[in-house]
Amino acid sequence: MRLLVTGGAGYIGSIVAQQLLARGDDVTVLDSLYRGHREAVPEGAAFVEADLLDPAAVGAVLDGGGFEGVVHFAALSLVGESVEHPERYWRGNVVGALNLLDAMRAAGVPRLVFSSTAATYGEPAVDLITEEEPNAPVNAYGNSKLTIDRMLADEARAHGLAAVSLRYFNVAGASGRLGEDHTPETHLIPLVLQAAAGTRPSVAIFGTDYPTPDGTAVRDYVHVDDLARAHILALEKAVPGRHDIFNLGSERGYSVREVIDTARAVTGREIVALEEDRRAGDPPQLVAANARARAGLGWAPEKSLEDMVRDAWVWHQAHPGGYGA
Ligand code: UDP
């Protein structure tokens, strides 16, 4: 297929682009490089530096480009920032997605796979989160992603777009020369590995009084290679005129302490962990049901938490300061 990957200079987008290229697709990456990394754009992909907030630039890429589909990652994704500056999320995420849809419609691009999130569900107090769980975002990040999901449903109904939203839980690991490099880094596994490498003195455990087996918060971690594979399946299975939503999880949760212990085992390093108060807005447990993804996409994660931590550790050692360092 001839595909456009927006946000293909970011962590997940670059790895999806890499997998698409590996199976012979023709890939163009569109990224503003606001938070993405030029070095992360896989070799073999065409690259366009453009911002989705510039409709003329987006139109110019799509118009006459012959694209058969778009995989849309380009977005802001820091929950804390979204609470302090919601307008950045409404504009960057929602207006950006609307500009993309306008350009796709004008160019007749038939399918879209969208990077959605478990943040659309808010803080559900259930063991396994299905797609039937009510939408109840608790921050502007989740609101912006849910709004885009709804735009896609309307677009599919009105104009026949084949649309799929993939709702991520916790994504980790690395894939060859591509890995996770955020500024600021807020995610548990990269921070634990920085503590293992000694580039930070310790890692914080946010909350030890949760109603979970060891008192720390439980999350559903999926290897980025497994997650990327789901996007390819979604591109193949998207149905014209439909918007489908799939949770991408493993149905298995790990606590913060279990993640840190896994990292100690994988790295052989001590890793100093300091117990701190809960981080605002962190629910006790978020674990995804994946029956719908199994049935609808033929997808299930294959890699373990140990695989994620090992692959992220190998990448971290090759890129101790991240891309460009
Ligand atoms: N966490 C932690 N210390 C950190 C970063 C995260 O204890 O330095 C916890 C966080 O409270 C959550 C889990 O690790 O329970 C995963 O956090 P992350 O930010 O990686 O992803 P989130 O689940 O917030 O999307």
Tab-separated table of C-alpha atoms and ligand atoms in Angstrom:
chain	number	residue	atom	x	y	z
A	1	MET	CA	0.000	0.000	0.000
A	2	ARG	CA	0.987	3.632	-0.413
A	3	LEU	CA	0.705	5.091	3.086
A	4	LEU	CA	1.170	8.324	4.988
A	5	VAL	CA	2.340	8.051	8.598
A	6	THR	CA	1.782	11.287	10.527
A	7	GLY	CA	4.018	11.507	13.572
A	8	GLY	CA	6.348	8.962	12.019
A	9	ALA	CA	9.348	10.610	13.710
A	10	GLY	CA	7.963	9.684	17.122
A	11	TYR	CA	8.357	6.543	19.190
A	12	ILE	CA	5.431	4.420	18.016
A	13	GLY	CA	4.965	6.066	14.608
A	14	SER	CA	8.563	5.427	13.569
A	15	ILE	CA	8.307	1.756	14.509
A	16	VAL	CA	5.043	1.321	12.618
A	17	ALA	CA	6.663	3.012	9.591
A	18	GLN	CA	9.594	0.602	9.905
A	19	GLN	CA	7.271	-2.429	9.954
A	20	LEU	CA	5.321	-1.133	6.965
A	21	LEU	CA	8.528	-0.628	4.981
A	22	ALA	CA	9.700	-4.115	5.949
A	23	ARG	CA	6.637	-5.668	4.355
A	24	GLY	CA	7.069	-3.620	1.181
A	25	ASP	CA	4.697	-0.713	1.645
A	26	ASP	CA	5.515	2.696	0.212
A	27	VAL	CA	5.738	5.022	3.225
A	28	THR	CA	5.774	8.802	3.557
A	29	VAL	CA	6.326	10.244	7.026
A	30	LEU	CA	4.816	13.629	7.876
A	31	ASP	CA	6.085	15.140	11.123
A	32	SER	CA	6.560	18.674	12.459
A	33	LEU	CA	9.626	17.518	14.452
A	34	TYR	CA	8.188	19.512	17.363
A	35	ARG	CA	8.727	16.492	19.571
A	36	GLY	CA	9.751	13.915	16.999
A	37	HIS	CA	13.297	13.073	15.917
A	38	ARG	CA	14.512	13.240	12.315
A	39	GLU	CA	16.886	10.325	13.093
A	40	ALA	CA	13.893	8.164	13.989
A	41	VAL	CA	12.380	8.342	10.505
A	42	PRO	CA	13.213	4.930	9.057
A	43	GLU	CA	15.477	4.679	6.053
A	44	GLY	CA	13.400	4.102	2.937
A	45	ALA	CA	10.561	6.395	4.023
A	46	ALA	CA	9.998	9.698	2.247
A	47	PHE	CA	9.962	12.533	4.766
A	48	VAL	CA	7.916	15.738	4.795
A	49	GLU	CA	8.425	18.243	7.596
A	50	ALA	CA	4.997	19.785	8.066
A	51	ASP	CA	2.554	20.627	10.823
A	52	LEU	CA	-1.029	19.387	10.738
A	53	LEU	CA	-2.059	22.875	11.846
A	54	ASP	CA	-0.997	24.087	8.387
A	55	PRO	CA	-3.900	22.939	6.165
A	56	ALA	CA	-2.212	24.090	2.955
A	57	ALA	CA	0.884	22.014	3.705
A	58	VAL	CA	-1.176	18.944	4.600
A	59	GLY	CA	-3.330	19.358	1.513
A	60	ALA	CA	-0.245	19.645	-0.656
A	61	VAL	CA	1.087	16.317	0.648
A	62	LEU	CA	-2.163	14.407	0.223
A	63	ASP	CA	-3.464	15.983	-2.987
A	64	GLY	CA	-2.483	13.776	-5.906
A	65	GLY	CA	-0.273	11.680	-3.610
A	66	GLY	CA	-2.159	8.501	-4.414
A	67	PHE	CA	-2.274	7.462	-0.770
A	68	GLU	CA	-4.347	4.399	0.078
A	69	GLY	CA	-4.277	5.026	3.789
A	70	VAL	CA	-3.070	7.148	6.667
A	71	VAL	CA	-1.784	6.042	10.050
A	72	HIS	CA	-2.218	9.022	12.328
A	73	PHE	CA	0.093	9.451	15.327
A	74	ALA	CA	1.017	13.136	15.228
A	75	ALA	CA	-0.263	14.530	18.525
A	76	LEU	CA	0.671	15.921	21.904
A	77	SER	CA	0.598	13.247	24.586
A	78	LEU	CA	1.609	14.637	27.975
A	79	VAL	CA	-1.281	14.322	30.420
A	80	GLY	CA	0.096	16.902	32.856
A	81	GLU	CA	0.697	19.453	30.125
A	82	SER	CA	-2.848	18.872	28.866
A	83	VAL	CA	-4.254	19.792	32.272
A	84	GLU	CA	-2.222	23.003	32.461
A	85	HIS	CA	-2.609	23.988	28.799
A	86	PRO	CA	-5.765	22.286	27.456
A	87	GLU	CA	-5.898	24.693	24.514
A	88	ARG	CA	-2.691	23.157	23.149
A	89	TYR	CA	-4.422	19.767	23.062
A	90	TRP	CA	-7.674	21.027	21.564
A	91	ARG	CA	-5.759	22.827	18.859
A	92	GLY	CA	-2.838	20.468	18.235
A	93	ASN	CA	-4.749	17.217	18.489
A	94	VAL	CA	-8.332	18.024	17.507
A	95	VAL	CA	-7.794	20.791	14.940
A	96	GLY	CA	-4.799	18.898	13.564
A	97	ALA	CA	-6.920	15.770	13.068
A	98	LEU	CA	-9.705	17.794	11.448
A	99	ASN	CA	-7.240	19.330	8.988
A	100	LEU	CA	-5.976	15.847	8.198
A	101	LEU	CA	-9.512	14.526	7.611
A	102	ASP	CA	-10.337	17.490	5.362
A	103	ALA	CA	-7.232	16.825	3.269
A	104	MET	CA	-7.930	13.079	3.129
A	105	ARG	CA	-11.522	13.666	2.019
A	106	ALA	CA	-10.420	16.114	-0.677
A	107	ALA	CA	-7.803	13.671	-1.933
A	108	GLY	CA	-10.065	10.619	-1.694
A	109	VAL	CA	-7.891	8.660	0.756
A	110	PRO	CA	-10.068	5.736	1.828
A	111	ARG	CA	-8.712	4.556	5.207
A	112	LEU	CA	-7.305	5.804	8.478
A	113	VAL	CA	-5.854	4.080	11.533
A	114	PHE	CA	-5.729	6.342	14.574
A	115	SER	CA	-3.575	6.271	17.663
A	116	SER	CA	-6.158	6.526	20.455
A	117	THR	CA	-5.735	5.846	24.140
A	118	ALA	CA	-7.064	4.226	27.288
A	119	ALA	CA	-7.271	7.787	28.657
A	120	THR	CA	-10.667	7.965	26.914
A	121	TYR	CA	-12.013	5.639	29.635
A	122	GLY	CA	-10.788	7.785	32.504
A	123	GLU	CA	-10.456	5.851	35.744
A	124	PRO	CA	-12.735	2.824	35.481
A	125	ALA	CA	-12.845	0.636	38.571
A	126	VAL	CA	-13.024	-2.675	36.696
A	127	ASP	CA	-10.581	-5.578	36.434
A	128	LEU	CA	-10.577	-5.645	32.631
A	129	ILE	CA	-11.454	-2.630	30.492
A	130	THR	CA	-13.524	-3.534	27.432
A	131	GLU	CA	-14.457	-1.211	24.581
A	132	GLU	CA	-17.958	-1.091	26.101
A	133	GLU	CA	-16.613	0.801	29.094
A	134	PRO	CA	-18.195	4.285	29.171
A	135	ASN	CA	-16.014	7.102	27.889
A	136	ALA	CA	-15.078	9.370	30.792
A	137	PRO	CA	-11.772	11.135	30.224
A	138	VAL	CA	-10.361	13.006	33.210
A	139	ASN	CA	-7.952	15.305	31.365
A	140	ALA	CA	-7.712	17.312	28.158
A	141	TYR	CA	-5.433	14.709	26.578
A	142	GLY	CA	-8.144	12.048	26.918
A	143	ASN	CA	-10.833	14.533	25.878
A	144	SER	CA	-8.931	15.447	22.733
A	145	LYS	CA	-8.400	11.807	21.718
A	146	LEU	CA	-12.030	10.887	22.432
A	147	THR	CA	-13.171	13.855	20.357
A	148	ILE	CA	-11.112	12.597	17.438
A	149	ASP	CA	-12.590	9.115	17.841
A	150	ARG	CA	-16.033	10.707	17.548
A	151	MET	CA	-14.987	12.742	14.519
A	152	LEU	CA	-13.897	9.504	12.862
A	153	ALA	CA	-17.230	7.831	13.560
A	154	ASP	CA	-19.043	10.775	11.947
A	155	GLU	CA	-16.626	10.894	9.022
A	156	ALA	CA	-17.099	7.174	8.376
A	157	ARG	CA	-20.876	7.470	8.495
A	158	ALA	CA	-21.121	10.579	6.334
A	159	HIS	CA	-18.313	10.069	3.853
A	160	GLY	CA	-17.504	6.353	3.869
A	161	LEU	CA	-14.067	6.524	5.502
A	162	ALA	CA	-12.762	3.159	6.748
A	163	ALA	CA	-11.580	4.152	10.228
A	164	VAL	CA	-10.043	2.273	13.134
A	165	SER	CA	-9.082	3.687	16.528
A	166	LEU	CA	-6.537	1.683	18.466
A	167	ARG	CA	-6.601	2.387	22.177
A	168	TYR	CA	-3.181	1.991	23.745
A	169	PHE	CA	-2.555	1.198	27.368
A	170	ASN	CA	1.159	1.175	28.329
A	171	VAL	CA	3.623	0.764	25.497
A	172	ALA	CA	7.265	-0.148	26.066
A	173	GLY	CA	10.350	-1.667	24.482
A	174	ALA	CA	12.381	-0.786	21.426
A	175	SER	CA	12.764	-2.129	17.904
A	176	GLY	CA	16.243	-2.334	16.407
A	177	ARG	CA	17.628	1.176	16.128
A	178	LEU	CA	14.303	2.780	17.107
A	179	GLY	CA	13.334	3.444	20.697
A	180	GLU	CA	11.621	5.703	23.180
A	181	ASP	CA	13.020	9.229	23.650
A	182	HIS	CA	10.659	11.777	25.184
A	183	THR	CA	11.510	15.186	26.611
A	184	PRO	CA	10.502	15.334	29.352
A	185	GLU	CA	10.476	11.577	29.976
A	186	THR	CA	7.575	10.634	32.223
A	187	HIS	CA	7.164	6.918	31.520
A	188	LEU	CA	8.088	4.318	34.066
A	189	ILE	CA	10.256	1.918	32.072
A	190	PRO	CA	12.636	4.484	30.499
A	191	LEU	CA	12.982	6.201	33.886
A	192	VAL	CA	13.763	2.902	35.611
A	193	LEU	CA	16.405	2.183	32.969
A	194	GLN	CA	17.952	5.625	33.415
A	195	ALA	CA	18.250	4.768	37.108
A	196	ALA	CA	19.798	1.422	36.148
A	197	ALA	CA	22.305	3.162	33.875
A	198	GLY	CA	23.118	5.783	36.505
A	199	THR	CA	22.008	8.714	34.346
A	200	ARG	CA	19.531	9.443	37.138
A	201	PRO	CA	20.202	8.578	40.782
A	202	SER	CA	16.919	6.808	41.476
A	203	VAL	CA	13.396	6.195	40.294
A	204	ALA	CA	10.261	7.202	42.192
A	205	ILE	CA	7.479	4.783	43.044
A	206	PHE	CA	4.378	6.971	42.867
A	207	GLY	CA	2.061	5.606	45.543
A	208	THR	CA	2.420	2.538	47.741
A	209	ASP	CA	-1.060	2.632	49.280
A	210	TYR	CA	-3.129	1.577	46.275
A	211	PRO	CA	-5.675	-1.235	46.723
A	212	THR	CA	-3.470	-3.613	44.699
A	213	PRO	CA	-1.542	-6.738	45.750
A	214	ASP	CA	1.692	-4.861	46.566
A	215	GLY	CA	0.216	-1.388	47.038
A	216	THR	CA	1.650	0.043	43.805
A	217	ALA	CA	-0.294	0.857	40.656
A	218	VAL	CA	-0.927	-1.844	38.064
A	219	ARG	CA	-0.683	-1.251	34.306
A	220	ASP	CA	-0.976	-3.346	31.138
A	221	TYR	CA	2.337	-3.157	29.250
A	222	VAL	CA	2.547	-4.085	25.549
A	223	HIS	CA	5.737	-4.332	23.469
A	224	VAL	CA	5.926	-1.642	20.800
A	225	ASP	CA	6.544	-4.314	18.122
A	226	ASP	CA	3.305	-6.068	19.092
A	227	LEU	CA	1.483	-2.746	19.150
A	228	ALA	CA	2.859	-1.777	15.740
A	229	ARG	CA	1.665	-5.070	14.264
A	230	ALA	CA	-1.896	-4.200	15.295
A	231	HIS	CA	-1.754	-1.093	13.079
A	232	ILE	CA	-0.934	-3.159	10.022
A	233	LEU	CA	-3.780	-5.560	10.760
A	234	ALA	CA	-6.107	-2.579	11.259
A	235	LEU	CA	-5.103	-1.114	7.876
A	236	GLU	CA	-5.934	-4.440	6.253
A	237	LYS	CA	-9.233	-4.956	8.070
A	238	ALA	CA	-10.674	-1.430	8.087
A	239	VAL	CA	-14.185	-1.431	6.585
A	240	PRO	CA	-15.497	1.467	4.437
A	241	GLY	CA	-18.175	3.431	6.259
A	242	ARG	CA	-17.253	1.983	9.644
A	243	HIS	CA	-15.341	3.238	12.648
A	244	ASP	CA	-14.104	0.422	14.856
A	245	ILE	CA	-12.401	0.749	18.228
A	246	PHE	CA	-9.985	-1.835	19.635
A	247	ASN	CA	-8.221	-1.908	22.985
A	248	LEU	CA	-4.629	-3.112	22.666
A	249	GLY	CA	-3.707	-4.829	25.882
A	250	SER	CA	-2.583	-8.157	27.247
A	251	GLU	CA	-5.244	-8.735	29.950
A	252	ARG	CA	-2.298	-8.976	32.377
A	253	GLY	CA	-1.207	-6.202	34.687
A	254	TYR	CA	2.137	-5.534	36.348
A	255	SER	CA	2.701	-3.355	39.376
A	256	VAL	CA	5.336	-0.634	39.554
A	257	ARG	CA	7.344	-2.851	41.922
A	258	GLU	CA	7.134	-5.774	39.489
A	259	VAL	CA	8.433	-3.552	36.671
A	260	ILE	CA	11.355	-2.376	38.794
A	261	ASP	CA	12.159	-5.959	39.882
A	262	THR	CA	12.077	-7.092	36.252
A	263	ALA	CA	14.488	-4.286	35.363
A	264	ARG	CA	16.813	-5.309	38.202
A	265	ALA	CA	16.829	-8.892	36.879
A	266	VAL	CA	17.323	-7.873	33.230
A	267	THR	CA	20.036	-5.266	33.816
A	268	GLY	CA	21.785	-6.839	36.779
A	269	ARG	CA	21.899	-3.335	38.295
A	270	GLU	CA	20.736	-2.370	41.747
A	271	ILE	CA	18.231	0.450	40.824
A	272	VAL	CA	17.410	2.702	43.769
A	273	ALA	CA	13.622	3.115	44.114
A	274	LEU	CA	12.216	5.820	46.401
A	275	GLU	CA	8.656	5.531	47.668
A	276	GLU	CA	6.722	8.738	47.047
A	277	ASP	CA	3.136	9.972	47.159
A	278	ARG	CA	0.696	9.088	44.424
A	279	ARG	CA	0.987	11.104	41.238
A	280	ALA	CA	-2.193	13.142	40.689
A	281	GLY	CA	-4.689	11.422	38.420
A	282	ASP	CA	-3.112	7.935	38.439
A	283	PRO	CA	-5.792	5.248	38.881
A	284	PRO	CA	-4.898	2.067	40.816
A	285	GLN	CA	-5.240	-0.295	37.880
A	286	LEU	CA	-5.666	-0.114	34.089
A	287	VAL	CA	-5.733	-3.462	32.320
A	288	ALA	CA	-7.298	-4.017	28.891
A	289	ALA	CA	-9.582	-6.778	27.730
A	290	ASN	CA	-8.421	-7.906	24.295
A	291	ALA	CA	-11.185	-10.245	23.083
A	292	ARG	CA	-12.314	-7.719	20.487
A	293	ALA	CA	-8.810	-7.248	19.078
A	294	ARG	CA	-8.322	-11.026	18.945
A	295	ALA	CA	-11.599	-11.554	17.104
A	296	GLY	CA	-11.645	-8.453	14.917
A	297	LEU	CA	-7.972	-8.015	14.063
A	298	GLY	CA	-6.557	-11.468	14.758
A	299	TRP	CA	-4.183	-9.696	17.140
A	300	ALA	CA	-2.729	-10.663	20.483
A	301	PRO	CA	0.489	-9.512	22.102
A	302	GLU	CA	3.325	-12.030	22.007
A	303	LYS	CA	6.194	-10.392	23.869
A	304	SER	CA	6.665	-10.400	27.642
A	305	LEU	CA	7.476	-7.618	30.094
A	306	GLU	CA	10.992	-9.048	30.234
A	307	ASP	CA	11.263	-8.673	26.426
A	308	MET	CA	10.134	-5.043	26.691
A	309	VAL	CA	12.596	-4.174	29.440
A	310	ARG	CA	15.465	-6.031	27.719
A	311	ASP	CA	14.856	-4.382	24.341
A	312	ALA	CA	14.473	-0.944	25.952
A	313	TRP	CA	17.709	-1.568	27.904
A	314	VAL	CA	19.658	-2.516	24.771
A	315	TRP	CA	18.361	0.635	23.073
A	316	HIS	CA	19.114	2.803	26.095
A	317	GLN	CA	22.692	1.540	26.215
A	318	ALA	CA	23.155	2.320	22.517
A	319	HIS	CA	21.492	5.767	22.938
A	320	PRO	CA	22.200	6.822	26.532
A	321	GLY	CA	21.139	10.413	25.891
A	322	GLY	CA	18.415	9.512	23.416
A	323	TYR	CA	18.409	10.437	19.730
A	324	GLY	CA	20.978	12.927	18.584
A	325	ALA	CA	23.040	12.726	21.763
B	1	UDP	N1	5.276	5.626	37.748
B	1	UDP	C1	6.104	5.621	38.866
B	1	UDP	N2	7.262	6.352	38.806
B	1	UDP	C2	7.625	7.074	37.722
B	1	UDP	C3	6.790	7.067	36.580
B	1	UDP	C4	5.612	6.328	36.635
B	1	UDP	O1	5.794	4.984	39.873
B	1	UDP	O2	8.675	7.730	37.761
B	1	UDP	C5	4.039	4.827	37.779
B	1	UDP	C6	2.785	5.603	37.454
B	1	UDP	O3	2.246	6.145	38.647
B	1	UDP	C7	1.898	4.537	36.826
B	1	UDP	C8	2.891	3.587	36.161
B	1	UDP	O4	4.155	3.850	36.778
B	1	UDP	O5	1.205	3.825	37.826
B	1	UDP	C9	3.027	3.800	34.670
B	1	UDP	O6	3.243	5.188	34.452
B	1	UDP	P1	3.586	5.769	33.028
B	1	UDP	O7	3.804	7.249	33.209
B	1	UDP	O8	4.686	4.986	32.431
B	1	UDP	O9	2.289	5.497	32.157
B	1	UDP	P2	0.738	5.844	32.440
B	1	UDP	O10	0.153	4.595	33.028
B	1	UDP	O11	0.691	7.008	33.359
B	1	UDP	O12	0.215	6.118	31.080
